[in-house]
Amino acid sequence: MHLDYDWQATLSELNKVLTQEEMAVRLNTTQPRISYLITGRRKAVSHEFGNAILKVCKSQRIKPVVKQKAQSVA
């Protein structure tokens, strides 16, 4: 089963225990990239970067946020 993660919400949760600078170091990226993802200015992440985020979540015991499926209106 493929899960579609909400990277903005997931990184916001991580930001409660790690600074954006700490996340950037652990994810081998820049602090502005982290900021853009958290604020929604950037939404997409590569498969490789998504896996890196999931590993950092696991190491910090943070549960990644899964996107909610839109409910159809009858």
PDB file of C-alpha atoms in Angstrom:
ATOM      1  CA  MET A   1       0.000   0.000   0.000  1.00  0.00           C
ATOM      2  CA  HIS A   2       1.359   3.403  -1.015  1.00  0.00           C
ATOM      3  CA  LEU A   3       1.005   6.185   1.536  1.00  0.00           C
ATOM      4  CA  ASP A   4       0.913   9.810   0.482  1.00  0.00           C
ATOM      5  CA  TYR A   5       2.631  11.869   3.169  1.00  0.00           C
ATOM      6  CA  ASP A   6       1.868  15.450   4.076  1.00  0.00           C
ATOM      7  CA  TRP A   7       5.457  16.726   4.113  1.00  0.00           C
ATOM      8  CA  GLN A   8       4.454  20.183   5.375  1.00  0.00           C
ATOM      9  CA  ALA A   9       2.696  18.741   8.433  1.00  0.00           C
ATOM     10  CA  THR A  10       5.382  16.092   8.973  1.00  0.00           C
ATOM     11  CA  LEU A  11       8.209  18.642   8.965  1.00  0.00           C
ATOM     12  CA  SER A  12       6.151  20.922  11.222  1.00  0.00           C
ATOM     13  CA  GLU A  13       5.932  18.051  13.719  1.00  0.00           C
ATOM     14  CA  LEU A  14       9.686  17.461  13.446  1.00  0.00           C
ATOM     15  CA  ASN A  15      10.220  21.189  13.999  1.00  0.00           C
ATOM     16  CA  LYS A  16       8.771  20.741  17.502  1.00  0.00           C
ATOM     17  CA  VAL A  17      11.831  18.672  18.474  1.00  0.00           C
ATOM     18  CA  LEU A  18      14.501  19.853  16.014  1.00  0.00           C
ATOM     19  CA  THR A  19      15.368  23.306  14.716  1.00  0.00           C
ATOM     20  CA  GLN A  20      15.183  23.921  10.989  1.00  0.00           C
ATOM     21  CA  GLU A  21      18.986  24.082  10.985  1.00  0.00           C
ATOM     22  CA  GLU A  22      19.219  20.678  12.701  1.00  0.00           C
ATOM     23  CA  MET A  23      16.761  19.192  10.209  1.00  0.00           C
ATOM     24  CA  ALA A  24      18.761  20.656   7.309  1.00  0.00           C
ATOM     25  CA  VAL A  25      21.978  19.049   8.570  1.00  0.00           C
ATOM     26  CA  ARG A  26      20.330  15.660   9.103  1.00  0.00           C
ATOM     27  CA  LEU A  27      18.651  15.816   5.686  1.00  0.00           C
ATOM     28  CA  ASN A  28      21.726  17.137   3.875  1.00  0.00           C
ATOM     29  CA  THR A  29      19.897  20.201   2.604  1.00  0.00           C
ATOM     30  CA  THR A  30      19.536  23.893   3.423  1.00  0.00           C
ATOM     31  CA  GLN A  31      17.517  25.615   6.120  1.00  0.00           C
ATOM     32  CA  PRO A  32      15.620  27.702   3.537  1.00  0.00           C
ATOM     33  CA  ARG A  33      14.465  24.506   1.786  1.00  0.00           C
ATOM     34  CA  ILE A  34      13.126  23.231   5.123  1.00  0.00           C
ATOM     35  CA  SER A  35      11.418  26.570   5.734  1.00  0.00           C
ATOM     36  CA  TYR A  36       9.817  26.548   2.261  1.00  0.00           C
ATOM     37  CA  LEU A  37       8.433  23.053   2.868  1.00  0.00           C
ATOM     38  CA  ILE A  38       7.083  23.947   6.324  1.00  0.00           C
ATOM     39  CA  THR A  39       5.395  27.136   5.093  1.00  0.00           C
ATOM     40  CA  GLY A  40       3.997  25.490   1.975  1.00  0.00           C
ATOM     41  CA  ARG A  41       6.007  27.592  -0.482  1.00  0.00           C
ATOM     42  CA  ARG A  42       7.373  24.295  -1.743  1.00  0.00           C
ATOM     43  CA  LYS A  43       5.336  21.097  -1.650  1.00  0.00           C
ATOM     44  CA  ALA A  44       6.958  18.301  -3.630  1.00  0.00           C
ATOM     45  CA  VAL A  45       9.927  16.250  -2.458  1.00  0.00           C
ATOM     46  CA  SER A  46      11.878  13.575  -4.289  1.00  0.00           C
ATOM     47  CA  HIS A  47      11.479   9.930  -3.356  1.00  0.00           C
ATOM     48  CA  GLU A  48      15.007   9.954  -1.906  1.00  0.00           C
ATOM     49  CA  PHE A  49      14.393  13.105   0.159  1.00  0.00           C
ATOM     50  CA  GLY A  50      11.059  11.738   1.391  1.00  0.00           C
ATOM     51  CA  ASN A  51      12.790   8.566   2.586  1.00  0.00           C
ATOM     52  CA  ALA A  52      15.374  10.702   4.399  1.00  0.00           C
ATOM     53  CA  ILE A  53      12.571  12.623   6.146  1.00  0.00           C
ATOM     54  CA  LEU A  54      10.977   9.332   7.200  1.00  0.00           C
ATOM     55  CA  LYS A  55      14.291   8.126   8.673  1.00  0.00           C
ATOM     56  CA  VAL A  56      14.689  11.320  10.697  1.00  0.00           C
ATOM     57  CA  CYS A  57      11.091  10.968  11.903  1.00  0.00           C
ATOM     58  CA  LYS A  58      11.802   7.428  13.044  1.00  0.00           C
ATOM     59  CA  SER A  59      14.971   8.484  14.864  1.00  0.00           C
ATOM     60  CA  GLN A  60      13.006  11.196  16.698  1.00  0.00           C
ATOM     61  CA  ARG A  61       9.959   8.970  17.315  1.00  0.00           C
ATOM     62  CA  ILE A  62       7.745  11.301  15.281  1.00  0.00           C
ATOM     63  CA  LYS A  63       4.887   9.737  13.335  1.00  0.00           C
ATOM     64  CA  PRO A  64       4.807  11.033   9.739  1.00  0.00           C
ATOM     65  CA  VAL A  65       1.519  12.690   8.789  1.00  0.00           C
ATOM     66  CA  VAL A  66      -0.413  10.922   6.053  1.00  0.00           C
ATOM     67  CA  LYS A  67      -2.550  13.069   3.746  1.00  0.00           C
ATOM     68  CA  GLN A  68      -6.261  12.740   4.293  1.00  0.00           C
ATOM     69  CA  LYS A  69      -8.252  11.599   1.299  1.00  0.00           C
ATOM     70  CA  ALA A  70     -10.800  14.126   0.131  1.00  0.00           C
ATOM     71  CA  GLN A  71     -14.321  13.016   0.854  1.00  0.00           C
ATOM     72  CA  SER A  72     -16.811  13.229  -1.947  1.00  0.00           C
ATOM     73  CA  VAL A  73     -19.915  15.311  -1.434  1.00  0.00           C
ATOM     74  CA  ALA A  74     -23.162  13.501  -2.241  1.00  0.00           C
TER      75      ALA A  74
END
